[in-house]
Coordinates of C-alpha atoms in Angstrom, one line a residue:
M1 CA -33.3 -16.1 -58.5
K2 CA -31.1 -17.4 -61.2
Y3 CA -28.5 -14.7 -60.5
Q4 CA -26.2 -15.3 -63.5
R5 CA -29.2 -15.0 -65.8
L6 CA -30.4 -12.0 -64.0
N7 CA -27.0 -10.3 -64.2
N8 CA -26.8 -10.8 -67.9
I9 CA -30.2 -9.2 -68.3
I10 CA -29.3 -6.3 -66.1
K11 CA -26.2 -5.6 -68.1
S12 CA -28.4 -5.5 -71.3
M13 CA -30.8 -3.2 -69.5
E14 CA -28.0 -0.8 -68.6
S15 CA -26.5 -0.8 -72.1
Q16 CA -30.0 0.0 -73.6
N17 CA -30.9 2.6 -71.0
V18 CA -33.8 0.6 -69.6
P19 CA -33.5 1.0 -65.9
Q20 CA -36.6 -1.0 -64.9
M21 CA -38.7 -3.7 -66.5
I22 CA -41.7 -5.9 -65.9
L23 CA -42.0 -9.5 -67.2
S24 CA -45.3 -11.3 -67.4
S25 CA -44.5 -14.3 -69.6
P26 CA -44.6 -17.5 -67.4
A27 CA -41.6 -18.8 -69.4
S28 CA -39.5 -15.7 -68.8
I29 CA -40.5 -15.6 -65.1
F30 CA -39.5 -19.3 -64.8
Y31 CA -36.2 -18.5 -66.6
L32 CA -35.3 -16.1 -63.8
T33 CA -37.0 -17.6 -60.7
G34 CA -37.3 -21.3 -61.4
R35 CA -41.1 -21.1 -60.6
W36 CA -43.7 -21.7 -63.2
I37 CA -47.0 -19.9 -62.7
E38 CA -50.0 -19.9 -65.1
P39 CA -52.1 -16.9 -64.0
G40 CA -54.9 -17.2 -66.5
E41 CA -56.7 -13.9 -66.6
R42 CA -55.1 -12.6 -63.4
M43 CA -52.2 -10.2 -63.4
L44 CA -48.7 -11.7 -62.9
T45 CA -45.6 -9.5 -63.1
L46 CA -42.0 -9.8 -62.1
Y47 CA -40.5 -6.3 -61.6
I48 CA -36.7 -6.0 -61.9
N49 CA -34.5 -2.9 -62.0
T50 CA -30.8 -2.3 -62.4
D51 CA -30.5 -1.6 -58.7
G52 CA -31.3 -5.2 -57.9
D53 CA -34.9 -4.5 -56.6
N54 CA -36.9 -7.5 -57.6
K55 CA -40.6 -7.9 -56.9
L56 CA -43.1 -10.6 -57.9
I57 CA -46.8 -9.5 -57.9
V58 CA -49.0 -12.5 -57.8
N59 CA -52.6 -13.4 -56.9
E60 CA -52.8 -15.3 -53.6
L61 CA -54.7 -18.0 -55.5
F62 CA -51.2 -19.3 -56.6
P63 CA -49.2 -20.6 -53.7
V64 CA -45.6 -19.6 -54.6
E65 CA -42.9 -20.5 -52.1
D66 CA -40.3 -17.9 -51.1
I67 CA -37.8 -17.0 -53.8
E68 CA -34.4 -15.9 -52.8
G69 CA -33.7 -12.4 -54.0
V70 CA -37.4 -11.5 -54.7
D71 CA -40.0 -9.8 -52.6
I72 CA -43.4 -11.4 -53.2
I73 CA -46.3 -9.1 -53.2
W74 CA -49.7 -10.8 -52.9
Y75 CA -53.1 -9.5 -53.9
K76 CA -56.6 -10.7 -53.6
D77 CA -59.2 -10.9 -56.4
T78 CA -60.9 -7.9 -54.8
D79 CA -57.6 -5.9 -54.9
D80 CA -56.3 -3.6 -57.6
P81 CA -53.0 -5.2 -58.7
I82 CA -52.2 -2.2 -61.0
A83 CA -52.3 0.0 -58.0
K84 CA -49.7 -2.2 -56.3
L85 CA -47.5 -2.1 -59.4
T86 CA -47.9 1.7 -59.7
N87 CA -46.5 2.0 -56.2
I88 CA -43.4 0.0 -57.2
V89 CA -42.5 1.5 -60.6
D90 CA -40.2 4.6 -60.6
K91 CA -42.4 7.2 -62.2
D92 CA -39.3 9.3 -63.3
K93 CA -37.7 6.5 -65.3
T94 CA -38.3 4.5 -68.5
L95 CA -40.1 1.1 -68.0
G96 CA -39.6 -1.9 -70.2
V97 CA -42.7 -4.0 -70.8
D98 CA -43.1 -7.6 -71.7
K99 CA -44.7 -8.1 -75.2
F100 CA -47.0 -10.7 -73.8
W101 CA -48.6 -8.5 -71.1
P102 CA -52.3 -8.1 -71.8
A103 CA -53.1 -4.7 -73.2
H104 CA -55.8 -4.0 -70.6
F105 CA -53.2 -4.1 -67.9
L106 CA -50.8 -1.9 -69.8
I107 CA -53.5 0.7 -70.6
K108 CA -54.4 1.0 -67.0
L109 CA -50.8 1.6 -66.1
I110 CA -50.4 4.2 -68.8
E111 CA -53.6 6.0 -67.6
R112 CA -52.0 6.3 -64.2
N113 CA -48.9 8.0 -65.6
A114 CA -46.9 5.3 -63.8
C115 CA -43.5 6.1 -65.4
K116 CA -41.6 8.5 -67.7
N117 CA -42.2 6.4 -70.8
F118 CA -42.8 2.8 -71.9
V119 CA -40.6 0.7 -74.2
N120 CA -40.7 -2.9 -75.4
G121 CA -38.4 -4.8 -73.0
S122 CA -38.9 -8.2 -74.6
P123 CA -35.8 -8.1 -76.9
I124 CA -33.7 -8.0 -73.8
I125 CA -35.1 -11.2 -72.2
D126 CA -35.5 -12.9 -75.6
R127 CA -31.9 -12.5 -76.5
A128 CA -30.7 -13.6 -73.1
R129 CA -32.8 -16.8 -73.5
M130 CA -31.3 -17.5 -76.9
I131 CA -28.0 -18.5 -75.3
K132 CA -28.6 -21.6 -73.1
D133 CA -26.4 -22.1 -70.0
K134 CA -25.1 -25.5 -68.9
E135 CA -28.2 -26.3 -66.9
E136 CA -30.5 -25.6 -69.8
I137 CA -28.3 -27.5 -72.3
E138 CA -28.5 -30.6 -70.1
M139 CA -32.3 -30.2 -69.9
M140 CA -32.5 -29.9 -73.7
R141 CA -30.4 -33.0 -74.1
E142 CA -32.7 -34.9 -71.7
S143 CA -35.9 -33.6 -73.4
S144 CA -34.5 -34.6 -76.8
R145 CA -33.4 -38.1 -75.5
I146 CA -37.0 -38.7 -74.4
N147 CA -38.3 -37.5 -77.8
D148 CA -36.0 -40.0 -79.5
N149 CA -37.4 -42.8 -77.4
V150 CA -41.0 -41.7 -78.1
M151 CA -40.3 -41.6 -81.8
S152 CA -38.9 -45.1 -81.8
K153 CA -42.0 -46.5 -80.0
A154 CA -44.4 -44.4 -82.2
V155 CA -43.0 -45.7 -85.5
K156 CA -43.2 -49.3 -84.2
S157 CA -46.8 -48.7 -83.2
L158 CA -47.9 -47.7 -86.7
C159 CA -50.5 -50.0 -88.2
Q160 CA -53.4 -49.8 -90.7
E161 CA -56.0 -49.9 -87.9
Y162 CA -54.9 -46.5 -86.4
S163 CA -56.1 -43.2 -87.7
E164 CA -54.0 -40.1 -87.4
K165 CA -56.0 -39.0 -84.4
K166 CA -55.5 -42.5 -82.8
M167 CA -51.8 -42.1 -83.2
V168 CA -51.9 -38.8 -81.4
S169 CA -53.5 -40.5 -78.4
I170 CA -50.9 -43.3 -78.5
L171 CA -48.2 -40.6 -78.5
A172 CA -49.7 -39.0 -75.4
D173 CA -49.4 -42.4 -73.6
I174 CA -45.8 -42.9 -74.8
F175 CA -44.7 -39.5 -73.6
E176 CA -46.2 -40.2 -70.2
E177 CA -44.3 -43.6 -70.1
E178 CA -41.1 -41.7 -70.9
N179 CA -41.7 -39.2 -68.0
A180 CA -42.5 -36.2 -70.1
E181 CA -45.0 -33.6 -68.8
G182 CA -47.0 -33.6 -72.0
F183 CA -46.7 -32.3 -75.6
S184 CA -44.6 -29.2 -76.3
F185 CA -47.0 -28.6 -79.2
S186 CA -49.9 -30.3 -80.9
P187 CA -48.3 -33.3 -82.7
I188 CA -48.5 -33.5 -86.5
I189 CA -49.3 -37.0 -87.7
A190 CA -50.0 -37.0 -91.5
Y191 CA -50.6 -39.9 -93.8
G192 CA -50.0 -39.8 -97.6
A193 CA -51.2 -36.6 -99.3
N194 CA -52.0 -35.1 -95.9
G195 CA -48.3 -34.8 -95.4
A196 CA -48.2 -32.2 -98.2
D197 CA -49.7 -29.8 -95.7
P198 CA -46.8 -28.8 -93.4
H199 CA -49.2 -28.0 -90.5
H200 CA -51.8 -30.7 -91.1
E201 CA -54.2 -31.3 -88.2
P202 CA -54.6 -35.1 -87.6
D203 CA -57.9 -36.5 -88.7
A204 CA -59.7 -39.8 -89.2
S205 CA -57.5 -40.8 -92.1
T206 CA -55.9 -44.3 -91.9
V207 CA -52.6 -45.3 -93.4
K208 CA -52.4 -47.2 -96.7
P209 CA -49.6 -49.2 -98.3
G210 CA -47.2 -46.8 -100.1
N211 CA -48.1 -43.8 -97.9
N212 CA -45.5 -41.5 -96.4
V213 CA -46.1 -40.9 -92.7
I214 CA -44.9 -37.7 -91.0
F215 CA -44.3 -37.7 -87.3
D216 CA -43.7 -34.2 -86.1
I217 CA -43.6 -34.6 -82.3
G218 CA -42.2 -32.9 -79.2
G219 CA -42.6 -33.2 -75.4
V220 CA -41.8 -31.2 -72.3
R221 CA -39.4 -32.3 -69.6
K222 CA -39.0 -30.0 -66.6
H223 CA -40.3 -27.1 -68.7
Y224 CA -37.9 -27.6 -71.6
C225 CA -39.2 -28.5 -75.0
S226 CA -38.2 -31.1 -77.6
D227 CA -39.2 -31.1 -81.3
M228 CA -38.3 -33.6 -84.0
T229 CA -39.7 -34.8 -87.3
R230 CA -39.2 -38.0 -89.1
T231 CA -40.9 -39.3 -92.3
V232 CA -41.4 -43.0 -92.7
F233 CA -43.2 -45.1 -95.4
Y234 CA -45.8 -47.8 -94.8
K235 CA -45.3 -51.2 -96.4
N236 CA -43.5 -49.9 -99.5
V237 CA -42.1 -46.7 -101.1
S238 CA -42.1 -45.6 -104.7
E239 CA -38.9 -44.5 -106.5
E240 CA -40.2 -41.0 -106.8
H241 CA -40.9 -40.8 -103.1
R242 CA -37.6 -42.3 -102.2
K243 CA -35.9 -39.6 -104.3
V244 CA -37.8 -36.9 -102.5
Y245 CA -36.9 -38.4 -99.2
E246 CA -33.2 -38.6 -99.9
L247 CA -33.2 -35.0 -101.1
V248 CA -34.7 -33.8 -97.9
K249 CA -32.3 -35.9 -95.9
E250 CA -29.4 -34.3 -97.8
A251 CA -30.8 -30.8 -97.2
N252 CA -31.1 -31.6 -93.5
L253 CA -27.5 -32.8 -93.3
K254 CA -26.2 -29.8 -95.3
G255 CA -28.0 -27.4 -93.0
I256 CA -26.5 -29.1 -90.0
E257 CA -23.0 -29.1 -91.6
A258 CA -23.2 -25.3 -92.0
V259 CA -23.7 -24.7 -88.3
K260 CA -20.8 -23.2 -86.4
P261 CA -20.2 -20.0 -84.4
G262 CA -20.1 -16.9 -86.6
V263 CA -22.2 -18.3 -89.4
R264 CA -25.3 -16.3 -90.2
F265 CA -28.8 -18.0 -89.8
C266 CA -29.6 -17.0 -93.4
D267 CA -26.5 -19.0 -94.6
I268 CA -27.6 -22.1 -92.8
D269 CA -31.0 -21.7 -94.4
K270 CA -29.3 -21.3 -97.8
A271 CA -27.2 -24.4 -97.3
A272 CA -30.3 -26.5 -96.7
R273 CA -32.5 -24.8 -99.3
E274 CA -30.0 -25.0 -102.2
V275 CA -30.0 -28.8 -102.1
I276 CA -33.8 -28.7 -102.8
E277 CA -33.7 -25.8 -105.2
K278 CA -31.0 -27.3 -107.4
S279 CA -33.0 -30.5 -107.7
G280 CA -36.0 -28.6 -109.1
Y281 CA -38.2 -28.8 -106.0
G282 CA -37.5 -25.3 -104.6
K283 CA -41.1 -24.1 -104.8
Y284 CA -42.2 -27.1 -102.7
F285 CA -40.1 -26.1 -99.7
T286 CA -42.5 -23.6 -98.4
H287 CA -41.2 -22.6 -94.9
R288 CA -38.2 -21.4 -93.1
T289 CA -35.5 -24.0 -92.3
G290 CA -35.8 -23.7 -88.5
H291 CA -36.7 -22.0 -85.3
S292 CA -35.1 -21.4 -81.9
I293 CA -36.4 -23.6 -79.0
G294 CA -35.9 -23.9 -75.3
I295 CA -38.5 -23.2 -72.5
E296 CA -40.9 -22.5 -75.4
V297 CA -41.1 -24.6 -78.5
H298 CA -40.7 -21.4 -80.6
D299 CA -38.2 -19.2 -78.8
F300 CA -37.1 -15.9 -80.2
G301 CA -35.0 -16.3 -83.4
D302 CA -35.3 -18.4 -86.5
V303 CA -33.3 -20.0 -89.3
S304 CA -34.6 -18.1 -92.4
S305 CA -33.4 -16.3 -95.5
V306 CA -33.9 -12.9 -93.9
N307 CA -32.2 -13.5 -90.5
T308 CA -28.6 -12.1 -90.9
E309 CA -27.7 -12.5 -87.2
E310 CA -24.7 -14.8 -86.5
V311 CA -25.1 -17.9 -84.4
A312 CA -23.3 -18.2 -81.1
P313 CA -22.3 -21.0 -78.7
G314 CA -25.3 -22.0 -76.6
M315 CA -28.0 -21.4 -79.2
I316 CA -30.4 -24.3 -79.9
F317 CA -32.6 -24.4 -83.0
S318 CA -34.1 -26.8 -85.4
I319 CA -33.0 -27.7 -88.9
E320 CA -36.2 -29.0 -90.7
P321 CA -36.3 -28.8 -94.5
G322 CA -39.2 -30.3 -96.3
I323 CA -40.7 -31.0 -99.7
Y324 CA -44.5 -30.9 -100.1
L325 CA -46.1 -32.1 -103.4
P326 CA -49.8 -31.3 -103.3
G327 CA -52.1 -34.3 -103.5
D328 CA -49.2 -36.7 -103.4
V329 CA -46.5 -36.7 -100.7
G330 CA -44.9 -34.7 -98.0
V331 CA -41.4 -35.3 -96.4
R332 CA -39.8 -33.4 -93.6
I333 CA -36.8 -34.3 -91.5
E334 CA -36.1 -32.2 -88.4
D335 CA -33.3 -32.2 -85.8
L336 CA -32.5 -29.9 -82.9
V337 CA -28.9 -28.6 -82.9
L338 CA -26.8 -27.0 -80.3
V339 CA -24.1 -24.5 -81.4
T340 CA -20.9 -25.5 -79.6
E341 CA -17.6 -23.6 -79.3
N342 CA -16.2 -25.3 -82.3
G343 CA -19.2 -26.4 -84.3
V344 CA -22.5 -28.3 -83.7
E345 CA -24.0 -31.0 -81.6
V346 CA -27.1 -32.7 -82.9
L347 CA -29.5 -33.4 -80.0
N348 CA -31.6 -36.0 -81.8
K349 CA -30.2 -39.5 -82.3
F350 CA -33.1 -41.3 -84.0
T351 CA -32.0 -42.6 -87.4
K352 CA -32.6 -40.6 -90.6
D353 CA -32.2 -43.6 -92.8
L354 CA -35.3 -44.3 -94.8
I355 CA -37.6 -46.6 -92.9
V356 CA -40.4 -48.7 -94.4
V357 CA -42.7 -50.0 -91.6

């Protein structure tokens, strides 16, 4: 077990009167055990309680090595894993339940009157995962370094012969060359007016002179995610598109400049958004400024106008303002940032100067 992480969670459990909890998310189980298990439709639960009794219930189909500090309880496909879990849970106490646990498992546990009452235990683990420890920070730096290298190679690969879909396949090869384990999310490659859709799905479109090209890409390295967006232009760039680009770049920089311990997420969003709003493009910045990231590409927490929580050292999240003019152009610039004791560290090093390929 990752004991320091576990101790932090137990302290939170105690303060919130949650004496026992089950986790089912592969990401959260990995966070505590260092083992990644994808159970599919089969039940997977890590039971923890404030007395230090930790048990992993897992199907014997998944060969998990011994984990220090955890009893592994195996079951066969013909067994009833809920019965095994019922025998573990203290029926006289509250049980925290992972928000990702399939309802059909939870309903069966409720029907057995397995505990005093059920509560959502996910905020406890989610908030613990928001603050990265030294090991995680190094992994996020490495993952982002790989993403920088991939971005550099991808931009250089751009040519008129390649469709958006073809560029996605090229990206997959580049991530493999850079020793990533795959994409952290489905890449967004968008040419020209396609870039005005922030979540455009790459299609058969080919790039034409004067087009903006959005590269929103990320990979996974040892289960930690990267995410970065750059917008380049093909062959030439109009003055209007250059103006839009520079505004988005300024918004990105202002957002990053606002990051330091004690600042609210909503104030970071405001710092970036005001640049775009004051220039008359406010209605074309259609999404939040950023999201938290770590083991999952969208961890708990975001950089938005409604999030009044203060940022703290160890948090990692994106700053990704954009302007999207329907039928014309889309520009987004995204970096991952780490909150330090005194300010901010930008994890992405790939240039934000306007590039014409």
